[in-house]
Tab-separated table of C-alpha atoms in Angstrom:
chain	number	residue	atom	x	y	z
A	1	MET	CA	113.115	102.232	109.140
A	2	THR	CA	112.359	98.845	107.560
A	3	ALA	CA	114.268	96.943	110.231
A	4	ALA	CA	112.437	98.761	112.987
A	5	LEU	CA	109.068	98.013	111.418
A	6	LEU	CA	109.927	94.351	111.001
A	7	SER	CA	111.005	94.140	114.626
A	8	SER	CA	107.826	95.864	115.762
A	9	SER	CA	105.690	93.509	113.686
A	10	SER	CA	107.449	90.466	115.126
A	11	SER	CA	106.679	91.601	118.674
A	12	THR	CA	103.064	92.294	117.751
A	13	LEU	CA	102.587	88.828	116.274
A	14	CYS	CA	104.045	87.159	119.351
A	15	ALA	CA	101.710	89.101	121.619
A	16	ALA	CA	98.720	88.303	119.420
A	17	ARG	CA	99.388	84.577	119.513
A	18	ARG	CA	99.770	84.564	123.299
A	19	SER	CA	96.454	86.339	123.808
A	20	ALA	CA	94.397	84.795	121.024
A	21	ALA	CA	93.047	81.725	122.736
A	22	SER	CA	91.687	83.590	125.745
A	23	ALA	CA	90.855	86.987	124.275
A	24	GLY	CA	88.808	86.000	121.219
A	25	PRO	CA	88.689	87.600	117.805
A	26	ALA	CA	88.501	91.198	118.950
A	27	ARG	CA	91.979	90.895	120.467
A	28	ALA	CA	93.467	88.441	118.015
A	29	LEU	CA	92.910	89.973	114.583
A	30	PRO	CA	96.604	89.847	113.573
A	31	LEU	CA	96.841	86.107	114.309
A	32	ARG	CA	97.716	83.921	111.338
A	33	ARG	CA	96.022	80.977	109.951
A	34	ARG	CA	94.494	77.954	109.396
A	35	ALA	CA	91.167	77.467	107.645
A	36	GLY	CA	88.921	75.083	105.778
A	37	VAL	CA	89.508	74.726	102.081
A	38	VAL	CA	87.195	77.045	100.145
A	39	ARG	CA	88.641	78.342	96.891
A	40	VAL	CA	87.618	81.889	96.018
A	41	ALA	CA	88.633	83.435	92.715
A	42	ASN	CA	88.345	86.907	91.284
A	43	ILE	CA	86.252	88.596	93.966
A	44	ALA	CA	86.550	91.861	95.854
A	45	ALA	CA	85.243	90.606	99.211
A	46	PRO	CA	84.490	87.222	100.785
A	47	ALA	CA	81.164	85.767	99.736
A	48	GLU	CA	78.556	85.750	102.483
A	49	GLU	CA	78.267	81.971	102.297
A	50	MET	CA	81.904	81.708	103.394
A	51	LEU	CA	81.222	83.338	106.733
A	52	GLY	CA	81.266	80.728	109.476
A	53	GLN	CA	82.851	78.091	107.255
A	54	GLN	CA	86.469	79.189	107.459
A	55	GLY	CA	88.733	79.104	110.467
A	56	ALA	CA	87.530	76.664	113.105
A	57	GLY	CA	87.628	72.909	113.473
A	58	GLN	CA	91.221	72.080	112.601
A	59	THR	CA	93.599	70.571	115.116
A	60	THR	CA	97.022	71.999	115.847
A	61	LYS	CA	99.589	70.335	113.602
A	62	TYR	CA	102.655	72.520	113.525
A	63	GLU	CA	105.400	73.389	115.983
A	64	GLY	CA	108.330	75.794	115.840
A	65	GLY	CA	108.518	78.152	112.909
A	66	LYS	CA	105.484	76.577	111.219
A	67	LYS	CA	103.132	77.195	114.134
A	68	LEU	CA	101.780	80.309	112.438
A	69	GLY	CA	100.038	77.880	110.069
A	70	ASN	CA	97.798	76.517	112.827
A	71	ALA	CA	94.112	77.310	113.205
A	72	PRO	CA	93.092	80.592	114.855
A	73	PRO	CA	90.567	80.106	117.675
A	74	PHE	CA	87.814	81.872	115.706
A	75	THR	CA	86.099	81.827	112.315
A	76	LEU	CA	85.647	84.458	109.653
A	77	GLN	CA	82.095	84.938	110.961
A	78	ASP	CA	83.459	85.519	114.475
A	79	MET	CA	85.666	88.271	113.117
A	80	ARG	CA	82.786	89.810	111.189
A	81	ASP	CA	80.660	89.816	114.327
A	82	ALA	CA	83.455	91.457	116.360
A	83	ILE	CA	83.626	94.487	114.050
A	84	PRO	CA	81.222	97.341	114.946
A	85	PRO	CA	78.529	97.800	112.255
A	86	GLU	CA	79.488	101.453	111.732
A	87	CYS	CA	82.822	100.315	110.281
A	88	PHE	CA	80.932	99.021	107.243
A	89	VAL	CA	78.997	102.256	106.652
A	90	LYS	CA	80.246	104.225	103.625
A	91	ASP	CA	80.130	108.019	104.052
A	92	THR	CA	80.476	109.765	100.691
A	93	VAL	CA	80.754	113.237	102.235
A	94	ARG	CA	83.534	112.152	104.583
A	95	SER	CA	85.369	110.359	101.762
A	96	ALA	CA	85.097	113.432	99.542
A	97	GLY	CA	86.419	115.540	102.397
A	98	PHE	CA	89.559	113.420	102.656
A	99	LEU	CA	90.042	113.605	98.892
A	100	ALA	CA	89.559	117.389	98.853
A	101	LEU	CA	92.135	117.777	101.629
A	102	ASP	CA	94.621	115.631	99.724
A	103	VAL	CA	94.127	117.591	96.496
A	104	GLY	CA	94.425	120.878	98.374
A	105	VAL	CA	97.711	119.835	99.956
A	106	VAL	CA	99.074	118.613	96.604
A	107	ALA	CA	98.177	121.936	94.955
A	108	ALA	CA	99.613	124.020	97.803
A	109	LEU	CA	102.883	122.082	97.796
A	110	ALA	CA	103.291	122.419	94.020
A	111	ILE	CA	102.491	126.141	93.945
A	112	GLY	CA	104.715	126.899	96.932
A	113	ALA	CA	107.698	124.936	95.614
A	114	TYR	CA	107.376	126.389	92.108
A	115	PHE	CA	107.450	130.000	93.291
A	116	LEU	CA	110.167	129.419	95.889
A	117	ASP	CA	112.322	127.546	93.347
A	118	ASN	CA	115.020	126.990	95.960
A	119	PRO	CA	117.527	124.115	95.654
A	120	LEU	CA	117.254	123.550	99.411
A	121	VAL	CA	113.463	123.284	99.217
A	122	TRP	CA	113.147	120.950	96.233
A	123	PRO	CA	114.279	117.728	98.006
A	124	LEU	CA	111.792	118.392	100.817
A	125	TYR	CA	109.102	118.991	98.222
A	126	TRP	CA	109.903	115.759	96.341
A	127	PHE	CA	109.436	113.716	99.495
A	128	ALA	CA	106.347	115.587	100.716
A	129	GLN	CA	104.617	115.557	97.331
A	130	GLY	CA	105.543	111.924	96.656
A	131	THR	CA	103.968	111.068	100.008
A	132	MET	CA	100.810	112.933	99.012
A	133	PHE	CA	100.737	111.093	95.674
A	134	TRP	CA	100.781	107.915	97.761
A	135	ALA	CA	97.828	109.262	99.782
A	136	LEU	CA	95.959	109.870	96.509
A	137	PHE	CA	96.699	106.303	95.484
A	138	VAL	CA	95.069	105.062	98.694
A	139	VAL	CA	91.913	107.043	97.876
A	140	GLY	CA	91.821	105.447	94.414
A	141	HIS	CA	92.527	102.080	96.044
A	142	ASP	CA	89.413	102.484	98.191
A	143	CYS	CA	87.419	103.466	95.113
A	144	GLY	CA	88.576	100.194	93.560
A	145	HIS	CA	87.188	98.309	96.553
A	146	GLN	CA	83.930	100.314	96.255
A	147	SER	CA	84.410	101.638	99.795
A	148	PHE	CA	84.622	105.344	98.866
A	149	SER	CA	80.825	105.504	98.579
A	150	ASN	CA	77.793	103.340	97.847
A	151	ASN	CA	77.662	104.687	94.300
A	152	LYS	CA	79.699	102.488	91.948
A	153	ALA	CA	79.689	105.029	89.120
A	154	LEU	CA	81.037	107.714	91.460
A	155	ASN	CA	83.680	105.339	92.827
A	156	ASP	CA	84.887	104.471	89.342
A	157	LEU	CA	84.892	108.093	88.167
A	158	VAL	CA	86.893	109.291	91.175
A	159	GLY	CA	89.180	106.274	90.916
A	160	ASN	CA	89.900	106.898	87.236
A	161	ILE	CA	90.675	110.578	87.834
A	162	VAL	CA	92.774	110.114	90.963
A	163	HIS	CA	94.749	107.128	89.712
A	164	SER	CA	95.347	108.650	86.280
A	165	SER	CA	96.893	111.680	87.967
A	166	ILE	CA	99.631	109.400	89.343
A	167	MET	CA	99.988	107.242	86.205
A	168	VAL	CA	97.997	104.241	87.445
A	169	PRO	CA	95.467	102.572	85.079
A	170	TYR	CA	92.516	102.413	87.459
A	171	HIS	CA	90.437	99.546	86.061
A	172	GLY	CA	93.437	97.476	85.014
A	173	TRP	CA	94.919	97.825	88.485
A	174	ARG	CA	91.540	97.417	90.226
A	175	ILE	CA	90.845	94.078	88.580
A	176	SER	CA	94.327	92.671	89.182
A	177	HIS	CA	94.181	93.907	92.782
A	178	ARG	CA	90.859	92.118	93.192
A	179	THR	CA	92.604	88.963	91.998
A	180	HIS	CA	95.335	89.577	94.571
A	181	HIS	CA	92.792	89.864	97.381
A	182	ALA	CA	90.962	86.746	96.253
A	183	ASN	CA	94.136	84.658	96.134
A	184	HIS	CA	96.534	86.198	98.624
A	185	GLY	CA	98.926	83.751	100.202
A	186	HIS	CA	98.689	81.303	97.292
A	187	VAL	CA	102.122	80.992	95.682
A	188	GLU	CA	100.817	80.207	92.191
A	189	ASN	CA	97.583	82.219	92.077
A	190	ASP	CA	98.439	85.446	93.898
A	191	GLU	CA	98.920	88.356	91.540
A	192	SER	CA	101.778	90.365	93.080
A	193	TRP	CA	104.599	90.211	95.618
A	194	TYR	CA	104.453	86.435	95.969
A	195	PRO	CA	107.703	84.526	96.628
A	196	THR	CA	109.747	83.698	93.545
A	197	THR	CA	109.734	79.941	92.987
A	198	LYS	CA	112.901	78.119	91.980
A	199	SER	CA	111.491	77.353	88.522
A	200	ASN	CA	110.594	81.020	87.917
A	201	TYR	CA	113.944	82.170	89.227
A	202	GLU	CA	115.772	79.918	86.795
A	203	LYS	CA	113.752	81.344	83.886
A	204	MET	CA	114.485	84.970	84.782
A	205	ASP	CA	117.210	86.821	82.893
A	206	LYS	CA	119.812	88.881	84.737
A	207	TRP	CA	117.719	92.041	84.443
A	208	GLY	CA	114.695	90.316	85.928
A	209	LYS	CA	116.739	89.028	88.854
A	210	LEU	CA	118.271	92.461	89.360
A	211	GLY	CA	114.940	94.271	89.352
A	212	ARG	CA	113.113	91.684	91.439
A	213	LEU	CA	115.655	90.644	94.037
A	214	LEU	CA	118.553	93.087	94.445
A	215	PHE	CA	118.004	96.110	96.698
A	216	PRO	CA	117.311	98.965	95.941
A	217	PHE	CA	115.921	98.109	92.485
A	218	PRO	CA	112.672	96.490	93.769
A	219	LEU	CA	111.788	99.901	95.240
A	220	PHE	CA	111.101	101.056	91.679
A	221	ALA	CA	109.245	97.938	90.487
A	222	TYR	CA	105.651	99.171	90.346
A	223	PRO	CA	105.464	100.836	86.903
A	224	PHE	CA	107.259	97.838	85.386
A	225	TYR	CA	104.752	95.528	87.081
A	226	LEU	CA	101.928	97.527	85.496
A	227	LEU	CA	103.562	97.075	82.102
A	228	ASN	CA	104.602	93.422	82.379
A	229	ARG	CA	103.096	91.923	85.569
A	230	SER	CA	105.199	89.767	87.892
A	231	PRO	CA	107.749	87.081	86.934
A	232	GLY	CA	106.014	83.966	85.631
A	233	LYS	CA	102.897	85.865	84.522
A	234	ASP	CA	102.230	87.311	81.066
A	235	GLY	CA	100.325	90.364	79.929
A	236	SER	CA	99.910	93.997	80.893
A	237	HIS	CA	97.509	96.092	82.952
A	238	TYR	CA	97.057	98.264	79.851
A	239	ASP	CA	96.080	95.390	77.544
A	240	PRO	CA	92.292	94.783	77.499
A	241	LYS	CA	92.937	91.292	76.087
A	242	CYS	CA	95.262	90.267	78.951
A	243	ASP	CA	94.154	87.099	80.755
A	244	LEU	CA	93.712	89.196	83.888
A	245	PHE	CA	90.477	90.484	82.410
A	246	THR	CA	87.249	88.931	81.186
A	247	GLU	CA	85.878	89.929	77.795
A	248	SER	CA	83.335	92.221	79.464
A	249	GLU	CA	86.077	93.974	81.448
A	250	GLY	CA	88.127	94.838	78.345
A	251	PRO	CA	86.160	98.063	77.642
A	252	LEU	CA	86.740	99.190	81.241
A	253	VAL	CA	90.485	98.796	80.760
A	254	GLU	CA	90.218	100.827	77.549
A	255	THR	CA	88.353	103.556	79.456
A	256	SER	CA	91.156	103.838	81.993
A	257	ASN	CA	93.695	103.946	79.164
A	258	LYS	CA	91.835	106.955	77.751
A	259	PHE	CA	92.010	108.698	81.120
A	260	GLN	CA	95.750	107.967	81.138
A	261	CYS	CA	96.198	109.403	77.655
A	262	ALA	CA	94.319	112.553	78.656
A	263	TRP	CA	96.581	112.973	81.678
A	264	VAL	CA	99.730	112.458	79.600
A	265	GLY	CA	98.444	115.189	77.284
A	266	PHE	CA	97.933	117.480	80.265
A	267	LEU	CA	101.482	116.796	81.481
A	268	ALA	CA	102.812	117.513	77.990
A	269	GLY	CA	101.004	120.859	77.999
A	270	CYS	CA	102.431	121.703	81.412
A	271	THR	CA	105.897	120.793	80.180
A	272	LEU	CA	105.536	123.173	77.225
A	273	ALA	CA	104.282	125.946	79.502
A	274	LEU	CA	106.655	125.529	82.455
A	275	GLY	CA	109.677	123.790	80.952
A	276	PRO	CA	111.122	120.277	81.363
A	277	LEU	CA	113.175	121.109	84.460
A	278	ALA	CA	110.149	122.470	86.291
A	279	MET	CA	108.122	119.355	85.475
A	280	LEU	CA	110.996	117.120	86.529
A	281	ASN	CA	110.914	118.792	89.938
A	282	LEU	CA	107.171	119.237	90.232
A	283	TYR	CA	105.987	115.835	89.008
A	284	VAL	CA	108.552	113.283	87.840
A	285	LEU	CA	110.707	113.072	90.967
A	286	PRO	CA	107.705	113.077	93.367
A	287	TYR	CA	106.218	110.308	91.219
A	288	TRP	CA	109.233	108.089	91.916
A	289	VAL	CA	108.965	108.841	95.638
A	290	PHE	CA	105.342	107.675	95.401
A	291	VAL	CA	106.487	104.485	93.645
A	292	MET	CA	108.931	103.806	96.484
A	293	TRP	CA	106.192	104.348	99.063
A	294	LEU	CA	103.905	101.918	97.243
A	295	ASP	CA	106.549	99.217	96.868
A	296	VAL	CA	107.814	99.505	100.465
A	297	VAL	CA	104.353	99.499	102.024
A	298	THR	CA	103.092	96.652	99.838
A	299	TYR	CA	106.149	94.562	100.655
A	300	LEU	CA	105.870	95.191	104.404
A	301	HIS	CA	102.173	94.268	104.431
A	302	HIS	CA	102.778	90.917	102.749
A	303	HIS	CA	106.143	89.742	104.085
A	304	GLY	CA	107.184	89.108	107.673
A	305	PRO	CA	110.532	88.899	109.442
A	306	SER	CA	113.173	86.406	108.343
A	307	ASP	CA	113.202	84.928	111.865
A	308	PRO	CA	112.183	81.252	111.396
A	309	GLU	CA	109.864	81.592	114.393
A	310	GLU	CA	107.951	84.447	112.783
A	311	GLU	CA	107.922	83.731	109.047
A	312	VAL	CA	104.593	84.402	107.373
A	313	PRO	CA	103.512	81.241	105.510
A	314	TRP	CA	102.561	80.953	101.851
A	315	TYR	CA	100.435	78.083	100.598
A	316	ARG	CA	99.891	75.800	97.616
A	317	GLY	CA	96.898	73.817	96.396
A	318	GLU	CA	94.333	72.714	98.954
A	319	GLU	CA	96.345	74.071	101.880
A	320	TRP	CA	95.196	77.550	100.809
A	321	SER	CA	91.900	79.239	101.690
A	322	TYR	CA	90.651	82.817	101.508
A	323	PHE	CA	90.674	83.137	105.309
A	324	ARG	CA	94.114	81.602	105.643
A	325	GLY	CA	95.532	83.847	102.934
A	326	GLY	CA	94.004	86.987	104.412
A	327	LEU	CA	95.500	86.203	107.798
A	328	SER	CA	98.905	85.967	106.109
A	329	THR	CA	99.030	89.755	105.858
A	330	ILE	CA	100.542	92.098	108.446
A	331	ASP	CA	99.495	95.342	110.121
A	332	ARG	CA	102.179	98.046	110.229
A	333	ASP	CA	102.558	101.256	112.199
A	334	TYR	CA	103.884	104.143	110.086
A	335	GLY	CA	103.886	106.696	112.890
A	336	ILE	CA	103.208	110.252	111.743
A	337	PHE	CA	102.299	108.992	108.266
A	338	ASN	CA	99.331	106.885	109.442
A	339	LYS	CA	96.786	109.674	109.039
A	340	ILE	CA	98.441	111.112	105.935
A	341	HIS	CA	97.946	107.887	104.000
A	342	HIS	CA	94.548	107.145	105.511
A	343	ASP	CA	95.586	104.371	107.940
A	344	ILE	CA	96.552	101.950	105.184
A	345	GLY	CA	98.702	100.154	107.786
A	346	THR	CA	95.588	98.436	109.175
A	347	HIS	CA	95.902	95.686	106.629
A	348	VAL	CA	94.822	92.307	108.022
A	349	VAL	CA	91.150	93.159	108.497
A	350	HIS	CA	91.234	94.983	105.155
A	351	HIS	CA	92.217	91.763	103.404
A	352	LEU	CA	89.371	89.868	105.035
A	353	PHE	CA	86.717	92.587	104.606
A	354	PRO	CA	87.951	94.947	101.854
A	355	GLN	CA	84.895	97.208	102.004
């Protein structure tokens, strides 16, 4: 599956580059790079003053495998203008409808599998329910970007509930994810899934190298990232005093921790009522399927093929800009899963305009 997706992405990028110059931004959204140097830190969306400043005016410098680092023939403002206004309208009723459908499917799967209790059904349930947990994560992800509705309090409430149900600390994750969006493509400043530098690699112990670099262990990395962040970075998404967070954000992290504790208590009660084996089947194993979905999808959206002609660049220092970093992401087609996980595969424009 991964190889096919990588091959498909490579073909898409080639086609985008060929058509970009003549077709304009509406046809060239997947095209990568280059932009003026405007450093953006710790934001959820590009500042309005950046529009029009990033993307045009540079001359072509690179050939061969580095050509993806050249300037796109449009600016961030051009891209904003090419997107229909209705795409920026937040519909709370529609968002709630998607969430209700997800919750309904999760409940139906759990009830059906529990009463069937068939060894042939359980593996199908683990995959289906883990996929639905991933869909719930996407809803919480959109709450974190404040795109679920125009009401911030509602977004944060829904995000805390939904993410807690799949063992994700909503505010801790939301803030670190905001940092990721604001610095994507920057080797030192990006928050997650950035390339391991030689200096970091040499500092890693054998367990770090195993978990980070040797397949299939990276498929299970997410909960460990929440606990310890990525190699070369200190702290935890559960620690309100972590340098990920400002002093004013500490109480928000504590709030999400309380939601997590409440959910753990609920799971403990279910375990007492239904038994450990039932909870292993109903929740624990689907949770790890969800973790694999999250790690695979995140990796595919931020890493391109190993073909030297199609490598997605990463940047350092003044070579980086918000626009350049956002264009270093990749759209993916997940086939029948696109609608199930709310079209999360449309990733490039999401990085540029998260709301």
